[in-house]
């Protein structure tokens, strides 16, 4: 019951010997390609709607009438078929002549046409280069799922909203770019990170720009900042994110007035948020994503104090069967100590940085020298071994409740386990998340009487 014309490719099969196409609804003329199908021995095209002359090969010319019957209008010298009319033969010869002319003239015309096109492209490219400074080169088409207009309009709205990157809209400056707050015509507020450029106008860190896009387009997690889109422009390159009104964790901890309202429960929840995001990146993303720059400046907060990891410019995607060695990246004071003598990237680098961050949250400041003294606290003779946990937590907060004390003690224990000098002995972020869901052992009901040495001993056996 096939309904179509015979495809010319059938006649180009040089080794076919038997072809049975009977009892279908094939229509039209038999393609000229069958004139060269000399391997055919037998053919059956009966009970179709074919018309026109038979191909000039023995399989058709010597075929029995039963193999050709019940067609619309086949003609030829086979007994039972009508002879082809003279006009049809003339038309066949005419088509052959036209074909020969086409084979000769077409390449000449194609060469002329191609030359004209290449010349036109060259002229257009030169004029386009001169006007590139005033036109956006690239903008993702589907970056804003909630918007219905195209990338060019989004670009123009962003530029208008921040008045061509006027400093009064700048809300932060980092190593790789400046962040601007942009309120768009539909009322949505977004964060625009304009990447730094060299004096010559080139992008200073093009690899970081590509890393950020590659990493964030493969991530969907409530505790990771959302990338809405990006723009590559002759004058400036920027990325567009969701706007998080709470600012960075570093800014919050640096402000005494705001930090005093940043209670223990909020701080523990932020640590849980970061742990969940890192566990997702390490365990649930295929391939795994290593952030390489977990620090308080790269943790952004929303109005509900929910944490979001940002700034994936130095992130590495751990592709299977590839080298994971690279140059140093990250923030000093958060980077794992093994990076001083090896540049192998793995998830344990993020685990160490998380440990520093967790201590910073409960201490209210960067742990600094405390980490050095703690890492050497391998025996009861160490001074740091006898430090009470209550003596290092943020003094700007009031005394915690019994439940809060248990949670903060758990965070301190996990943070110390993440700071283990040997990367192999550090827990995974998934193990940290599991521990955060459990209650602290009953012997630690309140943290004022817990020492750093006790926590070190506990983490070595429990984590």
XYZ file of C-alpha atoms in Angstrom:
463
model
C 0.000 0.000 0.000
C 2.955 2.333 -0.538
C 1.903 5.659 -2.041
C 4.760 7.567 -3.646
C 6.884 7.897 -6.722
C 9.792 5.554 -7.301
C 12.879 7.043 -5.633
C 15.849 7.316 -8.071
C 18.079 5.739 -5.408
C 16.452 2.347 -6.110
C 17.934 2.383 -9.602
C 21.353 3.232 -8.246
C 21.658 -0.014 -6.293
C 24.301 -1.675 -8.479
C 24.051 -5.177 -6.987
C 20.288 -5.740 -6.812
C 19.079 -8.727 -8.812
C 15.390 -9.125 -7.970
C 12.932 -6.301 -7.270
C 9.253 -6.864 -6.420
C 7.211 -3.682 -5.977
C 3.851 -5.139 -6.983
C 0.472 -4.407 -5.379
C 1.264 -0.885 -4.211
C 0.132 2.582 -5.229
C 3.366 3.773 -6.752
C 2.774 6.434 -9.387
C 4.649 8.528 -11.927
C 7.417 7.625 -14.365
C 10.139 5.079 -13.731
C 13.338 7.075 -12.952
C 16.110 7.205 -15.559
C 18.511 5.766 -12.971
C 17.054 2.319 -13.759
C 18.610 2.532 -17.253
C 21.959 1.729 -15.618
C 20.815 -0.945 -13.170
C 22.330 -3.774 -15.216
C 22.472 -6.199 -12.284
C 18.677 -6.621 -12.276
C 17.525 -10.024 -13.477
C 13.806 -9.893 -12.695
C 11.330 -7.129 -11.907
C 7.689 -7.089 -10.815
C 5.926 -3.704 -10.785
C 2.394 -4.967 -11.478
C -0.717 -3.515 -9.860
C 0.569 0.025 -9.417
C -0.118 3.371 -11.093
C 3.090 3.721 -13.089
C 3.218 5.306 -16.536
C 5.636 6.110 -19.308
C 8.325 4.070 -21.090
C 10.124 1.111 -19.582
C 13.849 1.472 -18.799
C 16.119 0.228 -21.543
C 17.547 -2.824 -19.716
C 16.778 -6.507 -20.206
C 15.062 -6.949 -16.806
C 12.275 -4.625 -18.041
C 12.426 -5.220 -21.790
C 12.219 -9.045 -21.386
C 9.855 -9.067 -18.418
C 6.624 -11.108 -18.759
C 3.464 -9.076 -19.097
C 2.181 -10.346 -15.729
C 5.042 -8.449 -14.055
C 3.940 -5.194 -15.705
C 0.148 -5.436 -15.843
C -2.442 -3.244 -14.152
C -0.576 0.026 -14.294
C -1.794 3.449 -15.333
C 0.014 3.757 -18.640
C 3.239 1.849 -19.097
C 4.424 1.612 -22.678
C 7.148 -0.255 -24.524
C 7.922 -3.197 -26.807
C 6.810 -5.875 -24.311
C 3.861 -7.922 -25.582
C 0.656 -6.699 -23.951
C 1.841 -3.066 -23.532
C 1.057 -0.230 -25.868
C 4.018 0.977 -27.882
C 5.371 4.290 -26.741
C 4.254 7.187 -28.939
C 6.782 9.027 -31.077
C 6.432 12.261 -29.057
C 7.307 10.320 -25.944
C 10.521 9.047 -27.548
C 11.285 12.546 -28.772
C 10.618 13.887 -25.296
C 12.982 11.257 -23.942
C 15.708 12.342 -26.343
C 14.960 15.982 -25.564
C 15.302 15.306 -21.857
C 18.634 13.572 -22.509
C 19.876 16.575 -24.509
C 18.776 19.002 -21.809
C 20.517 16.874 -19.220
C 23.787 17.000 -21.138
C 23.505 20.795 -21.488
C 22.799 21.082 -17.774
C 25.835 18.979 -16.887
C 28.067 21.297 -18.904
C 26.537 24.703 -18.192
C 25.607 24.232 -14.531
C 29.209 24.003 -13.202
C 30.119 27.196 -15.074
C 27.131 29.095 -13.694
C 27.776 27.711 -10.199
C 31.385 28.920 -10.293
C 30.308 32.417 -11.331
C 27.603 32.508 -8.659
C 29.973 31.293 -5.950
C 32.509 33.965 -6.859
C 29.863 36.682 -6.611
C 28.688 35.351 -3.213
C 32.226 35.211 -1.792
C 32.909 38.759 -2.973
C 29.631 39.947 -1.451
C 30.378 38.264 1.884
C 33.837 39.829 1.965
C 32.457 43.333 1.321
C 29.672 42.860 3.868
C 32.072 41.497 6.487
C 34.289 44.559 6.185
C 31.380 46.948 6.620
C 29.962 44.817 9.442
C 33.272 44.942 11.315
C 33.197 48.735 11.333
C 29.726 48.793 12.906
C 30.250 45.994 15.452
C 30.888 48.392 18.324
C 27.258 49.500 18.226
C 25.598 46.091 17.828
C 25.354 43.089 20.198
C 27.060 40.002 18.776
C 25.354 37.273 20.695
C 22.609 36.856 23.258
C 20.973 33.591 24.198
C 17.492 33.225 22.740
C 15.776 31.319 25.513
C 17.567 32.699 28.550
C 14.482 34.246 30.151
C 11.745 31.658 30.282
C 9.310 34.162 31.827
C 9.815 36.732 29.070
C 8.407 36.605 25.578
C 10.683 38.981 23.714
C 13.955 38.445 21.940
C 17.525 38.819 23.130
C 18.107 42.182 21.447
C 15.240 43.729 23.404
C 16.512 42.184 26.656
C 19.946 43.632 25.953
C 18.557 47.113 25.318
C 16.346 46.972 28.431
C 19.307 46.045 30.620
C 21.531 48.782 29.190
C 18.743 51.353 29.666
C 17.977 50.159 33.211
C 21.536 50.753 34.428
C 22.211 53.707 32.110
C 25.031 52.012 30.262
C 26.679 50.708 33.461
C 26.513 53.920 35.439
C 28.499 53.464 38.714
C 25.478 54.529 40.784
C 23.878 51.137 40.002
C 26.984 49.177 41.040
C 26.420 47.055 44.156
C 29.753 45.228 44.299
C 33.152 44.810 42.683
C 35.076 41.530 42.560
C 38.222 40.155 40.986
C 36.460 39.198 37.753
C 33.814 41.884 37.367
C 31.452 44.499 38.767
C 27.856 43.694 39.738
C 24.984 46.065 38.933
C 21.359 46.105 40.052
C 18.984 46.415 37.090
C 15.215 46.878 37.341
C 13.621 45.965 34.024
C 10.426 47.420 32.499
C 8.321 44.460 33.688
C 9.385 45.148 37.290
C 11.768 42.210 37.581
C 15.087 42.981 39.273
C 18.204 41.162 38.075
C 21.894 41.248 38.917
C 24.211 42.048 36.009
C 27.886 41.104 36.327
C 30.016 43.029 33.843
C 33.331 41.276 33.362
C 36.569 43.253 33.550
C 38.371 44.006 30.305
C 41.939 44.842 29.367
C 43.018 48.299 28.207
C 42.643 47.051 24.645
C 38.981 46.108 25.208
C 39.538 42.335 25.245
C 37.941 40.161 27.903
C 40.445 39.763 30.732
C 39.311 36.277 31.732
C 37.471 34.684 28.770
C 37.922 31.202 30.252
C 36.118 32.218 33.452
C 33.257 33.623 31.379
C 32.909 30.299 29.559
C 33.273 28.301 32.801
C 30.448 30.199 34.474
C 28.077 29.637 31.572
C 29.024 25.973 31.163
C 28.591 25.199 34.860
C 25.402 27.136 35.611
C 23.505 26.013 32.521
C 23.812 22.428 33.813
C 22.746 23.196 37.391
C 19.261 23.484 38.888
C 19.297 23.791 42.684
C 17.552 26.096 45.130
C 20.848 26.943 46.842
C 22.762 27.865 43.685
C 22.304 31.246 42.051
C 20.283 31.118 38.818
C 21.906 32.259 35.586
C 19.253 33.889 33.377
C 21.484 34.633 30.411
C 24.638 36.221 29.076
C 25.699 38.745 26.476
C 28.871 39.020 24.429
C 29.177 42.552 23.084
C 31.921 44.478 21.321
C 31.972 47.040 24.147
C 31.213 44.879 27.188
C 30.496 41.293 28.233
C 28.142 40.468 31.073
C 26.093 37.746 32.737
C 22.570 38.128 34.104
C 21.533 36.423 37.361
C 18.639 36.401 39.758
C 18.934 39.286 42.196
C 19.411 38.300 45.861
C 18.614 41.246 48.083
C 20.401 39.895 51.161
C 23.853 40.536 49.697
C 26.932 38.461 50.436
C 27.614 36.522 53.628
C 30.913 38.416 53.958
C 29.086 41.751 53.996
C 26.601 40.479 56.576
C 29.272 39.197 58.974
C 31.276 42.417 58.574
C 28.387 44.601 59.729
C 28.038 44.488 63.530
C 24.445 45.729 63.527
C 23.232 43.224 60.932
C 25.339 40.353 62.328
C 23.779 40.807 65.778
C 20.383 39.949 64.229
C 21.867 36.997 62.385
C 20.904 34.442 65.046
C 22.210 30.909 65.567
C 19.359 29.140 63.773
C 19.820 31.317 60.677
C 23.557 30.624 60.720
C 23.113 26.861 60.994
C 20.557 26.922 58.179
C 22.988 28.799 55.928
C 25.631 26.142 56.562
C 23.067 23.469 55.706
C 22.181 25.294 52.476
C 25.808 25.460 51.348
C 26.372 21.802 52.274
C 23.312 20.730 50.272
C 24.421 22.685 47.206
C 27.955 21.266 47.313
C 26.659 17.738 47.822
C 24.441 18.195 44.759
C 27.361 19.482 42.659
C 29.696 16.687 43.737
C 27.308 13.721 43.830
C 24.271 14.476 41.658
C 25.775 16.329 38.704
C 27.159 14.183 35.890
C 29.939 15.002 35.424
C 30.715 16.425 38.881
C 31.294 20.153 39.303
C 33.981 21.491 41.645
C 33.515 25.142 42.631
C 37.119 25.832 43.778
C 36.288 29.182 45.418
C 33.876 28.578 48.303
C 34.176 31.646 50.537
C 31.889 34.072 52.338
C 32.094 36.575 49.470
C 30.639 33.980 47.106
C 27.678 33.034 49.309
C 24.674 35.257 48.561
C 21.551 35.508 50.708
C 17.939 36.212 49.820
C 15.416 38.059 51.994
C 14.745 34.874 53.996
C 18.466 34.274 54.701
C 18.542 31.296 52.344
C 22.064 30.825 51.011
C 22.995 30.569 47.330
C 26.447 29.689 45.983
C 27.596 32.129 43.291
C 30.612 32.950 41.098
C 31.436 29.809 39.109
C 34.200 31.447 37.078
C 36.851 29.119 38.492
C 34.653 26.009 38.569
C 35.919 22.790 37.020
C 33.763 20.080 35.469
C 35.388 16.724 36.214
C 35.116 14.970 32.866
C 35.788 11.201 33.025
C 39.156 9.997 31.737
C 40.634 13.496 31.637
C 43.347 15.312 33.572
C 42.193 17.205 36.669
C 45.399 19.170 37.165
C 45.211 22.931 36.850
C 46.669 26.233 38.043
C 45.775 27.652 41.449
C 42.310 29.158 41.786
C 40.368 30.295 44.803
C 40.679 32.680 47.742
C 43.654 32.526 50.080
C 42.543 31.542 53.554
C 39.933 29.142 52.150
C 42.057 27.032 49.790
C 43.034 23.526 50.872
C 46.651 23.196 52.108
C 47.537 20.454 49.609
C 47.191 23.008 46.809
C 50.510 24.443 47.969
C 52.327 21.466 46.462
C 49.811 19.844 44.092
C 47.285 21.309 41.692
C 45.033 18.284 41.394
C 41.382 19.310 41.478
C 38.876 17.138 43.332
C 35.856 17.539 45.589
C 37.976 17.456 48.771
C 39.219 20.984 47.888
C 35.626 22.236 48.232
C 35.190 20.228 51.434
C 38.122 22.048 53.067
C 36.795 25.442 51.968
C 33.399 24.514 53.398
C 35.046 23.767 56.760
C 36.621 27.231 56.818
C 33.301 28.821 55.867
C 31.371 26.908 58.550
C 33.798 28.092 61.254
C 33.572 31.640 59.918
C 29.780 31.592 60.243
C 29.767 30.469 63.885
C 32.777 32.618 64.856
C 31.527 35.711 63.036
C 34.905 36.269 61.369
C 37.467 34.377 59.319
C 39.064 31.635 61.496
C 42.575 32.742 60.524
C 45.228 31.637 63.000
C 42.707 29.474 64.873
C 42.826 26.942 62.012
C 46.611 26.687 62.194
C 46.573 26.111 65.940
C 43.710 23.624 65.666
C 45.431 21.540 63.004
C 48.338 21.067 65.359
C 46.069 20.042 68.236
C 46.917 16.356 68.022
C 47.528 15.856 71.728
C 46.282 17.142 75.063
C 49.495 19.191 75.433
C 48.357 21.570 72.680
C 47.018 24.938 73.845
C 44.213 24.883 71.275
C 43.138 21.476 72.536
C 41.707 22.988 75.749
C 39.943 25.994 74.154
C 36.249 26.058 75.013
C 33.869 26.302 72.092
C 32.026 29.131 73.845
C 35.211 31.201 73.736
C 35.453 31.217 69.935
C 31.823 31.657 68.823
C 30.541 35.070 67.700
C 30.317 37.250 70.848
C 27.828 39.592 69.157
C 25.045 37.033 69.671
C 23.236 36.254 72.890
C 23.679 32.903 74.653
C 22.068 30.095 72.650
C 19.237 27.891 73.788
C 19.832 24.225 74.536
C 18.694 23.158 71.063
C 20.751 25.868 69.371
C 23.816 24.788 71.344
C 23.479 21.238 70.040
C 23.275 22.424 66.447
C 26.222 24.811 66.704
C 28.297 22.084 68.368
C 27.486 19.739 65.503
C 28.540 22.381 62.967
C 31.845 22.933 64.801
C 32.549 19.191 64.845
C 31.823 18.840 61.121
C 33.882 21.933 60.278
C 36.911 20.485 62.064
C 36.513 17.188 60.218
C 36.521 19.065 56.907
C 39.807 20.778 57.864
C 41.666 17.468 58.120
C 45.127 18.011 56.511
C 44.925 14.648 54.723
C 42.310 15.034 51.954
C 41.493 11.331 52.036
C 40.369 11.602 55.668
C 37.939 14.441 55.032
C 34.264 13.491 54.728
C 32.367 13.928 51.491
C 29.765 16.666 51.321
C 27.096 13.992 51.190
C 28.353 12.612 54.518
C 28.310 16.134 55.961
C 24.684 16.566 54.894
C 23.717 13.282 56.517
C 25.438 14.309 59.757
C 23.625 17.655 59.759
C 20.334 15.766 59.834
C 21.285 13.887 62.973
C 21.260 15.047 66.563
C 24.541 15.822 68.288
C 25.520 13.011 70.722
C 23.750 13.344 74.048
C 26.917 14.070 76.053
C 27.054 17.507 74.377
C 23.812 19.142 75.451
C 25.271 22.650 75.553
C 28.444 23.859 73.861
C 29.874 26.148 76.626
C 31.502 23.099 78.260
C 32.748 21.494 75.022
C 36.429 21.864 74.156
C 38.022 21.894 70.730
C 40.009 18.781 71.690
C 36.812 16.854 72.419
C 35.398 17.805 69.047
C 38.611 16.776 67.308
C 38.553 13.391 69.037
C 34.872 12.924 68.208
C 35.156 13.777 64.519
C 38.015 11.291 64.054
C 35.805 8.429 65.210
C 32.334 9.471 64.037
C 32.801 11.151 60.654
